[in-house]
Amino acid sequence: MLLFGVPQGSVLGLLLFLLYAAQIFDIIASFRLSGYRYTYADDSQGLYITVTPSISQTAAAELDACVKGLDQWMGSYRLKLNAKKTRLIWIGIGQQLAKLTVTQLQLINSVV
């Protein structure tokens, strides 16, 4: 007899999870970050944004605020963001990467 939740693997379980996890995308959008979010099943794999080197400092601050917002949301549901597994990668041609002023980012209690 099941007193709480839904059976693992049920169709209803997937639907309820999707409704629950949809809030993650709302939080990301509330920080005006545009980009791609990749999720699979119950795992969110990343947030990808595109910026020019001239606004990299601002983008880093916005990303930090977004991660803090996600961490607060997760805490309200008794979840924990694993900041030690968080990675930041700048991709670009050498000339553009040389213009970056951001070399590390403080996210919650970890330096990325």
XYZ file of N, CA, C and O in Angstrom:
448
model
N 0.844 -1.180 0.000
C 0.000 0.000 0.000
C 0.887 1.241 0.000
O 1.830 1.346 0.780
N 0.600 2.185 -0.881
C 1.379 3.403 -1.035
C 0.661 4.549 -0.334
O -0.454 4.893 -0.682
N 1.313 5.135 0.686
C 0.681 6.225 1.438
C 1.025 7.600 0.882
O 0.250 8.543 1.011
N 2.210 7.749 0.279
C 2.649 9.034 -0.232
C 3.274 8.859 -1.609
O 3.860 7.831 -1.909
N 3.206 9.907 -2.445
C 3.862 9.891 -3.738
C 3.179 8.989 -4.744
O 2.006 8.647 -4.601
N 3.916 8.630 -5.759
C 3.413 7.740 -6.806
C 4.443 6.641 -7.026
O 5.623 6.821 -6.735
N 4.029 5.503 -7.543
C 4.987 4.418 -7.779
C 6.078 4.832 -8.772
O 5.808 5.536 -9.747
N 7.304 4.425 -8.507
C 8.402 4.726 -9.409
C 8.133 4.110 -10.771
O 7.703 2.962 -10.872
N 8.377 4.887 -11.829
C 8.180 4.394 -13.185
C 6.779 4.589 -13.717
O 6.503 4.268 -14.869
N 5.893 5.150 -12.912
C 4.523 5.349 -13.394
C 4.452 6.566 -14.305
O 5.277 7.473 -14.232
N 3.470 6.591 -15.182
C 3.260 7.729 -16.080
C 2.961 8.988 -15.278
O 3.444 10.071 -15.582
N 2.201 8.856 -14.227
C 1.859 9.995 -13.384
C 3.105 10.569 -12.714
O 3.250 11.786 -12.584
N 4.044 9.714 -12.331
C 5.280 10.174 -11.712
C 6.062 11.086 -12.642
O 6.567 12.138 -12.228
N 6.177 10.735 -13.907
C 6.886 11.558 -14.885
C 6.182 12.890 -15.075
O 6.817 13.946 -15.100
N 4.867 12.880 -15.192
C 4.112 14.116 -15.369
C 4.285 15.037 -14.169
O 4.517 16.232 -14.325
N 4.200 14.498 -12.976
C 4.362 15.309 -11.772
C 5.771 15.888 -11.685
O 5.960 17.041 -11.298
N 6.776 15.097 -12.066
C 8.145 15.602 -12.053
C 8.299 16.755 -13.043
O 8.927 17.766 -12.736
N 7.746 16.613 -14.240
C 7.868 17.670 -15.242
C 7.210 18.966 -14.768
O 7.745 20.052 -14.974
N 6.074 18.858 -14.117
C 5.419 20.047 -13.574
C 6.272 20.683 -12.486
O 6.387 21.903 -12.386
N 6.870 19.859 -11.684
C 7.734 20.304 -10.598
C 8.995 20.968 -11.146
O 9.366 22.063 -10.741
N 9.647 20.333 -12.095
C 10.915 20.827 -12.624
C 10.747 22.013 -13.565
O 11.710 22.733 -13.817
N 9.555 22.250 -14.074
C 9.329 23.383 -14.974
C 9.648 24.705 -14.287
O 10.007 25.683 -14.947
N 9.568 24.740 -12.975
C 9.881 25.960 -12.231
C 11.346 26.363 -12.417
O 11.675 27.545 -12.336
N 12.207 25.405 -12.675
C 13.623 25.713 -12.893
C 13.770 26.670 -14.070
O 14.506 27.651 -14.008
N 13.054 26.408 -15.151
C 13.155 27.259 -16.336
C 12.567 28.635 -16.084
O 13.048 29.629 -16.614
N 11.536 28.713 -15.248
C 10.961 30.006 -14.880
C 11.969 30.836 -14.092
O 12.081 32.047 -14.293
N 12.696 30.201 -13.203
C 13.712 30.905 -12.416
C 14.814 31.424 -13.331
O 15.221 32.583 -13.236
N 15.287 30.594 -14.235
C 16.339 31.015 -15.173
C 15.854 32.196 -16.008
O 16.569 33.181 -16.171
N 14.629 32.131 -16.497
C 14.081 33.224 -17.304
C 13.909 34.504 -16.482
O 14.048 35.610 -17.009
N 13.628 34.371 -15.177
C 13.439 35.555 -14.337
C 14.722 36.363 -14.185
O 14.677 37.542 -13.850
N 15.860 35.766 -14.444
C 17.134 36.471 -14.385
C 17.553 36.985 -15.764
O 18.690 37.389 -15.969
N 16.618 36.926 -16.697
C 16.813 37.438 -18.061
C 18.008 36.782 -18.757
O 18.691 37.403 -19.563
N 18.272 35.542 -18.410
C 19.323 34.811 -19.104
C 18.700 34.102 -20.296
O 17.734 33.370 -20.145
N 19.228 34.371 -21.439
C 18.764 33.645 -22.611
C 19.783 32.553 -22.878
O 20.943 32.671 -22.524
N 19.341 31.513 -23.475
C 20.264 30.430 -23.759
C 19.539 29.110 -23.807
O 18.327 29.055 -23.934
N 20.277 28.077 -23.724
C 19.721 26.740 -23.843
C 19.859 26.021 -22.517
O 20.893 26.087 -21.873
N 18.821 25.346 -22.132
C 18.838 24.539 -20.923
C 18.644 23.094 -21.350
O 17.737 22.787 -22.104
N 19.491 22.236 -20.861
C 19.438 20.840 -21.267
C 19.101 19.995 -20.058
O 19.823 20.009 -19.066
N 17.990 19.290 -20.132
C 17.621 18.390 -19.049
C 17.299 17.025 -19.637
O 16.894 16.897 -20.787
N 17.509 16.038 -18.819
C 17.189 14.673 -19.229
C 16.683 13.942 -17.996
O 17.371 13.901 -16.969
N 15.505 13.384 -18.106
C 14.876 12.667 -16.988
C 14.868 13.557 -15.755
O 14.266 14.607 -15.775
N 15.576 13.170 -14.713
C 15.555 13.965 -13.483
C 16.873 14.703 -13.252
O 17.233 15.025 -12.133
N 17.607 15.002 -14.319
C 18.916 15.623 -14.178
C 18.998 16.847 -15.078
O 18.735 16.760 -16.272
N 19.362 17.991 -14.513
C 19.584 19.197 -15.305
C 21.073 19.291 -15.598
O 21.887 19.335 -14.679
N 21.407 19.312 -16.870
C 22.805 19.236 -17.259
C 23.489 20.568 -17.477
O 24.692 20.624 -17.445
N 22.743 21.613 -17.742
C 23.483 22.841 -17.950
C 22.645 24.011 -18.395
O 21.513 23.880 -18.810
N 23.263 25.153 -18.284
C 22.705 26.403 -18.760
C 23.758 26.994 -19.679
O 24.909 27.185 -19.271
N 23.384 27.225 -20.901
C 24.324 27.731 -21.883
C 23.867 29.110 -22.331
O 22.723 29.284 -22.732
N 24.753 30.093 -22.236
C 24.416 31.443 -22.673
C 25.498 31.936 -23.623
O 26.628 31.449 -23.601
N 25.141 32.900 -24.429
C 26.067 33.498 -25.375
C 26.280 34.960 -25.003
O 25.314 35.691 -24.828
N 27.545 35.351 -24.838
C 27.868 36.739 -24.501
C 29.098 37.172 -25.280
O 29.886 36.345 -25.738
N 29.245 38.468 -25.396
C 30.454 39.025 -25.997
C 31.443 39.323 -24.872
O 31.046 39.521 -23.724
N 32.737 39.363 -25.165
C 33.721 39.627 -24.114
C 33.477 40.950 -23.380
O 33.759 41.054 -22.191
N 32.910 41.931 -24.056
C 32.709 43.236 -23.420
C 31.700 43.199 -22.271
O 31.738 44.052 -21.389
N 30.805 42.212 -22.259
C 29.831 42.125 -21.165
C 30.025 40.867 -20.322
O 29.138 40.465 -19.589
N 31.207 40.265 -20.413
C 31.445 39.018 -19.679
C 31.349 39.220 -18.166
O 30.863 38.345 -17.454
N 31.790 40.366 -17.656
C 31.710 40.631 -16.212
C 30.247 40.706 -15.768
O 29.868 40.133 -14.749
N 29.415 41.393 -16.536
C 27.984 41.500 -16.224
C 27.317 40.139 -16.326
O 26.513 39.770 -15.464
N 27.652 39.384 -17.368
C 27.066 38.053 -17.549
C 27.448 37.128 -16.397
O 26.619 36.343 -15.923
N 28.674 37.233 -15.917
C 29.114 36.404 -14.798
C 28.317 36.738 -13.536
O 27.907 35.849 -12.790
N 28.056 38.030 -13.302
C 27.269 38.444 -12.135
C 25.826 37.952 -12.250
O 25.229 37.503 -11.259
N 25.256 38.016 -13.457
C 23.892 37.534 -13.674
C 23.814 36.019 -13.500
O 22.861 35.498 -12.926
N 24.811 35.321 -13.968
C 24.851 33.870 -13.812
C 24.951 33.494 -12.332
O 24.275 32.583 -11.863
N 25.780 34.229 -11.586
C 25.906 33.999 -10.149
C 24.563 34.213 -9.448
O 24.152 33.399 -8.616
N 23.865 35.292 -9.788
C 22.553 35.566 -9.177
C 21.549 34.476 -9.525
O 20.751 34.053 -8.679
N 21.599 33.985 -10.754
C 20.693 32.916 -11.186
C 20.962 31.639 -10.409
O 20.027 30.981 -9.936
N 22.227 31.277 -10.245
C 22.574 30.062 -9.499
C 22.118 30.198 -8.043
O 21.610 29.242 -7.456
N 22.274 31.375 -7.462
C 21.802 31.594 -6.092
C 20.284 31.437 -6.008
O 19.762 30.864 -5.053
N 19.579 31.956 -7.027
C 18.120 31.789 -7.070
C 17.719 30.330 -7.178
O 16.790 29.878 -6.508
N 18.427 29.577 -8.010
C 18.160 28.139 -8.139
C 18.462 27.407 -6.843
O 17.724 26.515 -6.426
N 19.550 27.802 -6.170
C 19.913 27.180 -4.901
C 18.833 27.436 -3.842
O 18.479 26.530 -3.081
N 18.293 28.646 -3.808
C 17.222 28.957 -2.853
C 15.968 28.143 -3.153
O 15.322 27.613 -2.251
N 15.621 28.046 -4.436
C 14.453 27.254 -4.819
C 14.644 25.798 -4.418
O 13.757 25.176 -3.862
N 15.823 25.274 -4.714
C 16.096 23.881 -4.378
C 16.028 23.665 -2.863
O 15.486 22.669 -2.401
N 16.574 24.607 -2.098
C 16.528 24.499 -0.646
C 15.108 24.470 -0.112
O 14.812 23.768 0.866
N 14.201 25.203 -0.765
C 12.812 25.217 -0.313
C 12.132 23.863 -0.546
O 11.107 23.574 0.063
N 12.691 23.045 -1.421
C 12.168 21.700 -1.677
C 13.066 20.621 -1.070
O 12.993 19.454 -1.461
N 13.953 21.038 -0.185
C 14.874 20.127 0.497
C 15.820 19.408 -0.471
O 16.159 18.241 -0.297
N 16.215 20.137 -1.504
C 17.199 19.634 -2.465
C 18.487 20.419 -2.275
O 18.489 21.486 -1.678
N 19.583 19.921 -2.805
C 20.851 20.609 -2.660
C 21.556 20.689 -4.007
O 21.719 19.694 -4.685
N 21.958 21.898 -4.348
C 22.742 22.120 -5.553
C 24.179 21.709 -5.245
O 24.732 22.128 -4.235
N 24.766 20.886 -6.074
C 26.136 20.439 -5.856
C 27.089 21.395 -6.575
O 27.438 21.203 -7.728
N 27.485 22.461 -5.869
C 28.341 23.484 -6.464
C 29.716 22.932 -6.844
O 30.357 23.440 -7.754
N 30.153 21.874 -6.172
C 31.464 21.292 -6.493
C 31.470 20.622 -7.861
O 32.520 20.432 -8.455
N 30.301 20.273 -8.377
C 30.219 19.661 -9.703
C 29.927 20.696 -10.786
O 29.846 20.369 -11.958
N 29.773 21.943 -10.393
C 29.453 23.008 -11.345
C 30.711 23.412 -12.099
O 31.776 23.575 -11.512
N 30.578 23.570 -13.391
C 31.704 23.943 -14.237
C 31.321 25.153 -15.085
O 30.174 25.321 -15.472
N 32.309 25.961 -15.385
C 32.145 27.111 -16.257
C 33.159 26.980 -17.373
O 34.333 26.698 -17.117
N 32.700 27.149 -18.586
C 33.617 27.066 -19.717
C 33.323 28.222 -20.674
O 32.179 28.518 -20.976
N 34.364 28.912 -21.046
C 34.258 29.957 -22.057
C 34.745 29.341 -23.362
O 35.852 28.812 -23.423
N 33.943 29.410 -24.386
C 34.322 28.864 -25.683
C 34.366 30.015 -26.685
O 33.443 30.821 -26.767
N 35.419 30.077 -27.431
C 35.544 31.126 -28.442
C 36.892 31.035 -29.127
O 37.745 30.217 -28.772
N 37.087 31.920 -30.077
C 38.381 31.952 -30.757
C 39.383 32.685 -29.858
O 39.003 33.450 -28.969
N 40.643 32.443 -30.064
C 41.701 32.998 -29.222
C 41.632 34.500 -29.046
O 41.843 35.021 -27.957
N 41.324 35.224 -30.130
C 41.260 36.689 -30.055
C 40.156 37.151 -29.102
O 40.341 38.106 -28.352
N 39.020 36.487 -29.134
C 37.908 36.859 -28.253
C 38.182 36.438 -26.806
O 37.884 37.171 -25.872
N 38.731 35.241 -26.617
C 39.033 34.760 -25.269
C 40.078 35.629 -24.579
O 40.048 35.805 -23.365
N 41.002 36.202 -25.343
C 42.025 37.081 -24.775
C 41.413 38.360 -24.197
O 42.014 39.001 -23.329
N 40.228 38.715 -24.631
C 39.559 39.929 -24.156
C 38.789 39.725 -22.850
O 38.317 40.688 -22.257
N 38.631 38.479 -22.416
C 37.867 38.197 -21.201
C 38.564 38.739 -19.964
O 39.780 38.638 -19.829
N 37.782 39.308 -19.063
C 38.321 39.786 -17.788
C 37.939 38.855 -16.644
O 38.484 38.958 -15.558
N 37.019 37.943 -16.878
C 36.568 37.010 -15.855
C 37.381 35.726 -15.967
O 37.397 35.090 -17.010
N 38.079 35.369 -14.904
C 38.862 34.135 -14.914
C 38.290 33.098 -13.957
O 38.583 31.921 -14.076
N 37.494 33.538 -12.983
C 36.832 32.626 -12.071
C 35.533 33.270 -11.597
O 35.352 34.465 -11.716
N 34.681 32.425 -11.068
C 33.370 32.875 -10.658
C 33.018 32.253 -9.317
O 33.182 31.048 -9.139
N 32.593 33.072 -8.375
C 32.173 32.581 -7.063
C 30.708 32.169 -7.176
O 29.853 32.992 -7.433
N 30.432 30.884 -7.028
C 29.071 30.382 -7.050
C 28.775 29.714 -5.712
O 29.391 28.706 -5.374
N 27.892 30.321 -4.969
C 27.511 29.857 -3.646
C 28.779 29.780 -2.789
O 29.352 30.810 -2.469
N 29.253 28.605 -2.446
C 30.457 28.474 -1.615
C 31.623 27.873 -2.367
O 32.571 27.402 -1.755
N 31.572 27.881 -3.696
C 32.641 27.296 -4.507
C 33.124 28.282 -5.544
O 32.361 29.096 -6.047
N 34.387 28.203 -5.853
C 34.949 29.004 -6.929
C 35.009 28.138 -8.166
O 35.548 27.035 -8.142
N 34.444 28.630 -9.246
C 34.410 27.910 -10.506
C 35.382 28.578 -11.459
O 35.436 29.785 -11.566
